[in-house]
XYZ file of C-alpha atoms in Angstrom:
314
model
C 0.967 -6.218 24.523
C 0.118 -2.584 23.677
C 2.551 -0.953 21.269
C 3.129 2.500 19.862
C 2.711 2.253 16.015
C 3.641 4.952 13.517
C 1.883 4.578 10.187
C 2.953 6.718 7.223
C 0.395 6.822 4.400
C -2.436 6.259 6.820
C -5.356 7.987 4.939
C -6.047 5.493 2.131
C -5.823 1.909 1.016
C -3.458 -0.420 2.899
C -2.287 2.329 5.301
C -5.833 3.130 6.316
C -6.722 -0.527 6.734
C -3.547 -0.989 8.836
C -4.560 2.008 11.027
C -7.966 0.364 11.702
C -6.410 -3.105 12.272
C -3.889 -1.768 14.925
C -6.575 0.362 16.470
C -8.676 -2.721 16.943
C -5.853 -4.125 19.141
C -5.797 -1.068 21.147
C -2.349 0.031 20.169
C -1.252 3.639 20.449
C -1.277 5.146 16.948
C 0.676 7.960 15.329
C -0.923 8.533 11.839
C 0.718 10.547 9.111
C -0.225 11.530 5.619
C -0.404 14.615 3.326
C -4.124 15.307 3.652
C -5.081 16.915 7.098
C -8.817 16.568 6.555
C -8.741 12.882 5.739
C -6.155 12.273 8.408
C -8.658 13.666 10.963
C -11.253 11.261 9.649
C -9.002 8.275 10.176
C -8.078 9.601 13.660
C -11.658 9.596 14.680
C -12.251 6.083 13.150
C -9.424 4.728 15.221
C -10.425 6.535 18.421
C -13.911 5.069 18.020
C -12.210 1.702 18.130
C -10.639 2.593 21.474
C -7.117 3.510 20.378
C -5.132 6.523 21.596
C -4.274 8.337 18.381
C -2.064 11.289 17.357
C -2.476 12.617 13.839
C 0.467 14.470 12.237
C -0.004 15.855 8.739
C 3.229 14.965 7.002
C 4.751 15.030 3.512
C 7.422 12.403 3.879
C 9.359 13.837 0.874
C 10.009 17.135 2.648
C 13.320 17.723 4.411
C 13.163 16.895 8.153
C 9.453 15.884 7.898
C 10.182 12.289 9.100
C 12.271 13.484 11.923
C 9.555 15.843 12.992
C 7.036 12.965 12.948
C 9.300 10.891 15.168
C 9.701 13.685 17.598
C 5.932 14.117 17.730
C 5.485 10.359 18.469
C 8.203 10.379 21.212
C 6.557 13.482 22.800
C 3.086 11.918 22.782
C 3.866 8.374 23.756
C 7.521 8.242 24.853
C 8.762 5.691 22.299
C 8.145 3.937 19.032
C 7.767 0.159 18.884
C 6.538 -0.299 15.206
C 6.826 1.837 12.104
C 4.599 0.830 9.221
C 5.405 2.700 5.919
C 2.700 2.424 3.305
C 2.855 5.728 1.409
C 3.016 5.253 -2.406
C 1.896 6.707 -5.712
C 1.794 5.331 -9.247
C 2.021 6.759 -12.784
C 0.792 4.968 -15.920
C 2.390 5.559 -19.255
C 5.217 4.568 -21.535
C 8.599 5.565 -20.031
C 9.354 8.051 -22.706
C 5.959 9.646 -22.467
C 5.800 10.062 -18.626
C 7.130 13.542 -17.778
C 10.506 13.463 -16.129
C 9.251 15.354 -13.108
C 6.480 12.793 -12.618
C 8.819 9.767 -12.862
C 11.249 11.330 -10.427
C 8.515 12.190 -7.909
C 7.172 8.629 -8.031
C 10.662 7.332 -7.242
C 11.066 10.033 -4.577
C 7.795 9.007 -2.775
C 7.942 5.239 -3.315
C 11.665 4.636 -2.613
C 13.534 7.684 -1.244
C 10.816 8.499 1.319
C 10.800 4.942 2.449
C 14.534 5.208 2.910
C 14.076 8.405 4.985
C 11.571 6.636 7.156
C 13.882 3.599 7.560
C 16.781 5.861 8.539
C 14.818 7.676 11.288
C 13.041 4.474 12.593
C 16.140 2.426 12.684
C 18.053 5.088 14.592
C 15.325 4.988 17.410
C 15.092 1.229 17.344
C 18.885 0.793 17.680
C 18.850 3.101 20.634
C 16.134 1.009 22.314
C 17.512 -2.296 21.156
C 13.989 -3.153 19.978
C 11.510 -2.279 17.155
C 9.913 -3.451 14.028
C 10.081 -1.609 10.720
C 7.406 -2.833 8.167
C 7.945 -1.658 4.502
C 5.190 -2.097 1.929
C 6.840 -3.608 -1.099
C 5.093 -5.194 -4.119
C 5.113 -8.236 -6.246
C 6.415 -5.647 -8.770
C 9.572 -5.619 -6.689
C 10.342 -9.071 -8.049
C 8.790 -8.925 -11.546
C 8.236 -6.207 -14.154
C 5.273 -4.917 -16.064
C 5.033 -2.343 -18.836
C 3.521 1.192 -18.366
C 4.524 1.396 -14.693
C 8.283 2.053 -14.970
C 8.552 4.509 -12.211
C 6.687 2.280 -9.717
C 8.513 -0.766 -10.807
C 11.958 0.854 -10.472
C 11.020 2.208 -7.024
C 9.697 -1.122 -5.766
C 12.773 -3.082 -6.986
C 14.897 -0.512 -5.175
C 12.762 -0.875 -1.996
C 13.189 -4.656 -2.149
C 16.967 -4.333 -2.376
C 16.961 -1.719 0.360
C 14.883 -3.945 2.620
C 17.164 -6.943 2.124
C 20.236 -4.903 2.867
C 18.688 -3.497 6.021
C 17.792 -7.035 7.080
C 21.474 -8.078 6.772
C 22.604 -5.145 8.773
C 19.903 -5.804 11.417
C 21.549 -9.126 12.228
C 24.000 -6.999 14.305
C 21.139 -5.522 16.383
C 19.156 -8.306 18.078
C 15.572 -7.035 18.854
C 15.420 -4.959 15.690
C 13.418 -6.443 12.816
C 12.817 -5.245 9.193
C 9.776 -6.878 7.419
C 8.884 -6.566 3.743
C 5.134 -7.057 3.015
C 4.717 -7.538 -0.715
C 1.119 -7.524 -2.021
C -0.080 -8.337 -5.507
C -3.274 -6.703 -6.849
C -5.130 -4.941 -4.010
C -8.538 -3.289 -4.009
C -7.345 0.248 -3.128
C -7.894 3.671 -4.649
C -4.269 3.983 -5.873
C -5.111 2.952 -9.435
C -7.762 5.626 -9.913
C -5.553 8.178 -8.038
C -2.481 7.441 -10.204
C -0.988 9.862 -12.696
C -1.854 8.812 -16.179
C -0.254 9.435 -19.650
C -1.466 6.269 -21.246
C -4.954 7.318 -22.184
C -6.681 4.382 -20.370
C -7.617 4.109 -16.728
C -5.494 1.578 -14.725
C -6.991 -1.201 -12.601
C -5.702 -4.079 -10.491
C -5.514 -7.265 -12.594
C -7.257 -10.372 -11.175
C -7.077 -11.962 -8.698
C -7.524 -9.045 -6.364
C -7.033 -9.164 -2.697
C -8.332 -6.773 0.079
C -6.348 -4.078 1.871
C -7.663 -5.636 5.123
C -5.826 -8.859 4.323
C -2.586 -6.977 3.734
C -3.103 -5.120 6.947
C -3.599 -8.428 8.901
C -0.206 -9.581 7.518
C 1.298 -6.367 8.836
C -0.170 -6.785 12.264
C 1.098 -10.373 12.284
C 4.637 -9.203 11.493
C 4.622 -7.261 14.836
C 3.904 -10.518 16.625
C 6.069 -12.812 14.445
C 8.544 -10.695 12.443
C 9.403 -12.242 9.084
C 11.850 -11.131 6.373
C 9.159 -11.202 3.641
C 5.426 -11.811 3.446
C 3.811 -12.253 0.048
C 0.054 -11.538 -0.134
C -1.553 -12.548 -3.315
C -2.561 -15.947 -4.849
C -0.599 -15.581 -8.005
C 2.528 -13.846 -6.747
C 4.529 -17.029 -6.606
C 3.372 -18.090 -10.066
C 4.350 -14.633 -11.562
C 7.722 -14.745 -9.894
C 8.275 -18.271 -11.215
C 7.359 -17.301 -14.799
C 9.536 -14.190 -14.655
C 12.591 -16.089 -13.346
C 12.330 -19.460 -15.090
C 10.577 -18.602 -18.340
C 11.678 -15.016 -19.089
C 11.057 -15.329 -22.837
C 7.485 -16.518 -22.364
C 6.880 -14.014 -19.592
C 8.068 -11.058 -21.873
C 5.859 -12.316 -24.677
C 2.757 -12.476 -22.507
C 3.051 -9.533 -20.035
C 2.306 -6.786 -22.540
C -0.913 -8.270 -23.855
C -1.959 -9.273 -20.353
C -1.261 -5.831 -18.945
C -3.251 -4.126 -21.679
C -6.180 -6.532 -21.258
C -6.302 -7.089 -17.465
C -4.460 -4.062 -15.988
C -6.206 -1.379 -17.890
C -9.854 -0.324 -18.349
C -11.467 0.705 -21.616
C -12.337 4.004 -20.071
C -10.361 6.813 -21.642
C -8.530 9.423 -19.606
C -6.824 12.701 -20.460
C -3.168 13.048 -19.331
C -2.942 14.212 -15.698
C -0.605 14.089 -12.593
C -3.066 12.300 -10.317
C -1.946 12.527 -6.668
C 1.766 12.346 -7.417
C 2.295 16.024 -6.330
C -0.948 16.924 -4.471
C -3.335 14.630 -2.481
C -6.932 14.126 -3.451
C -8.959 13.769 -0.228
C -12.137 12.999 -2.224
C -10.523 9.797 -3.536
C -9.123 8.545 -0.310
C -10.688 5.379 1.312
C -9.855 1.924 2.342
C -11.216 0.165 -0.720
C -10.963 1.215 -4.355
C -14.249 -0.353 -5.502
C -12.690 -3.039 -7.650
C -14.186 -5.834 -5.437
C -17.867 -6.048 -4.454
C -18.807 -5.106 -0.890
C -19.778 -8.555 0.437
C -21.982 -7.164 3.193
C -23.800 -5.266 0.577
C -24.165 -8.303 -1.594
C -25.548 -10.256 1.380
C -28.101 -7.524 2.184
C -29.090 -7.344 -1.459
C -29.532 -11.156 -1.737
C -31.455 -11.110 1.580
C -33.616 -8.389 0.279
C -34.326 -10.217 -3.025
C -35.060 -13.414 -1.022
C -37.591 -11.525 1.072
C -39.259 -9.981 -2.001
C -39.381 -13.335 -3.754
C -40.821 -15.003 -0.649
C -43.442 -12.274 -0.224
C -44.462 -12.641 -3.906
C -44.706 -16.374 -3.573
C -46.847 -16.111 -0.522
C -49.151 -13.691 -2.155
C -49.551 -15.950 -5.197
C -50.251 -18.967 -3.018
C -52.631 -17.038 -0.898
């Protein structure tokens, strides 16, 4: 079944991987993000995969921007079957040292913009008595970690919003709200984050791929589920946070400083919280090795060793 899929936050990380995954199915795509140049790149990637694509540069925090995006989707394809919301930013730092304007913008993008998307999407879905809204949450919507207070607050809020919308959706058969909650993912968001902590952030191990999260999103369009957790340790962390809160609080600070931060020093900066950085946008963040490159490297080394052995034996 071919669907019309709107993806907000489509130029990087999970959003870009989702665009590629839906394009591979031949779905009709409406792609939105703040960076027009990168959005054009993703549009061409998806067209090359055979998908009809409309790219609409959009800042989801601006008044009426989400309504305008929906109107563009309806004008191009006549309806909206799925809306995938992935747009998010992060800011590292102690709560009292992160500028107020940065904290508020993180919450505005990560929570209030998601609410704006949900409001518009559900209005169209109710009118059609069908549709699936997929919200990108986080394991940090169930647990907490220091130095990410704005992101944690927003994701806890998004979790609550998603659950409330799921309860309301029981009154509208055919309309589904799915929460996809990843753990650590190999995306550029950590390098692109605002930082007032003095050390570069990174995803703590174990790290999953954005493509795996995207596959979970695609699966939700075929088999809608209330919540999908993507990450091998998500359940363990949630168990520790809930059942052993004293132990969790004792360990989470040292673990965050050791596993969630690099030794590389960084000066205070706003990252992409207010302005996109097209140069830093890609599917992967470089935290995991490119397995195809590893295979090629191993194959190359094998050929080199084999050649050397043959010369020696000859």
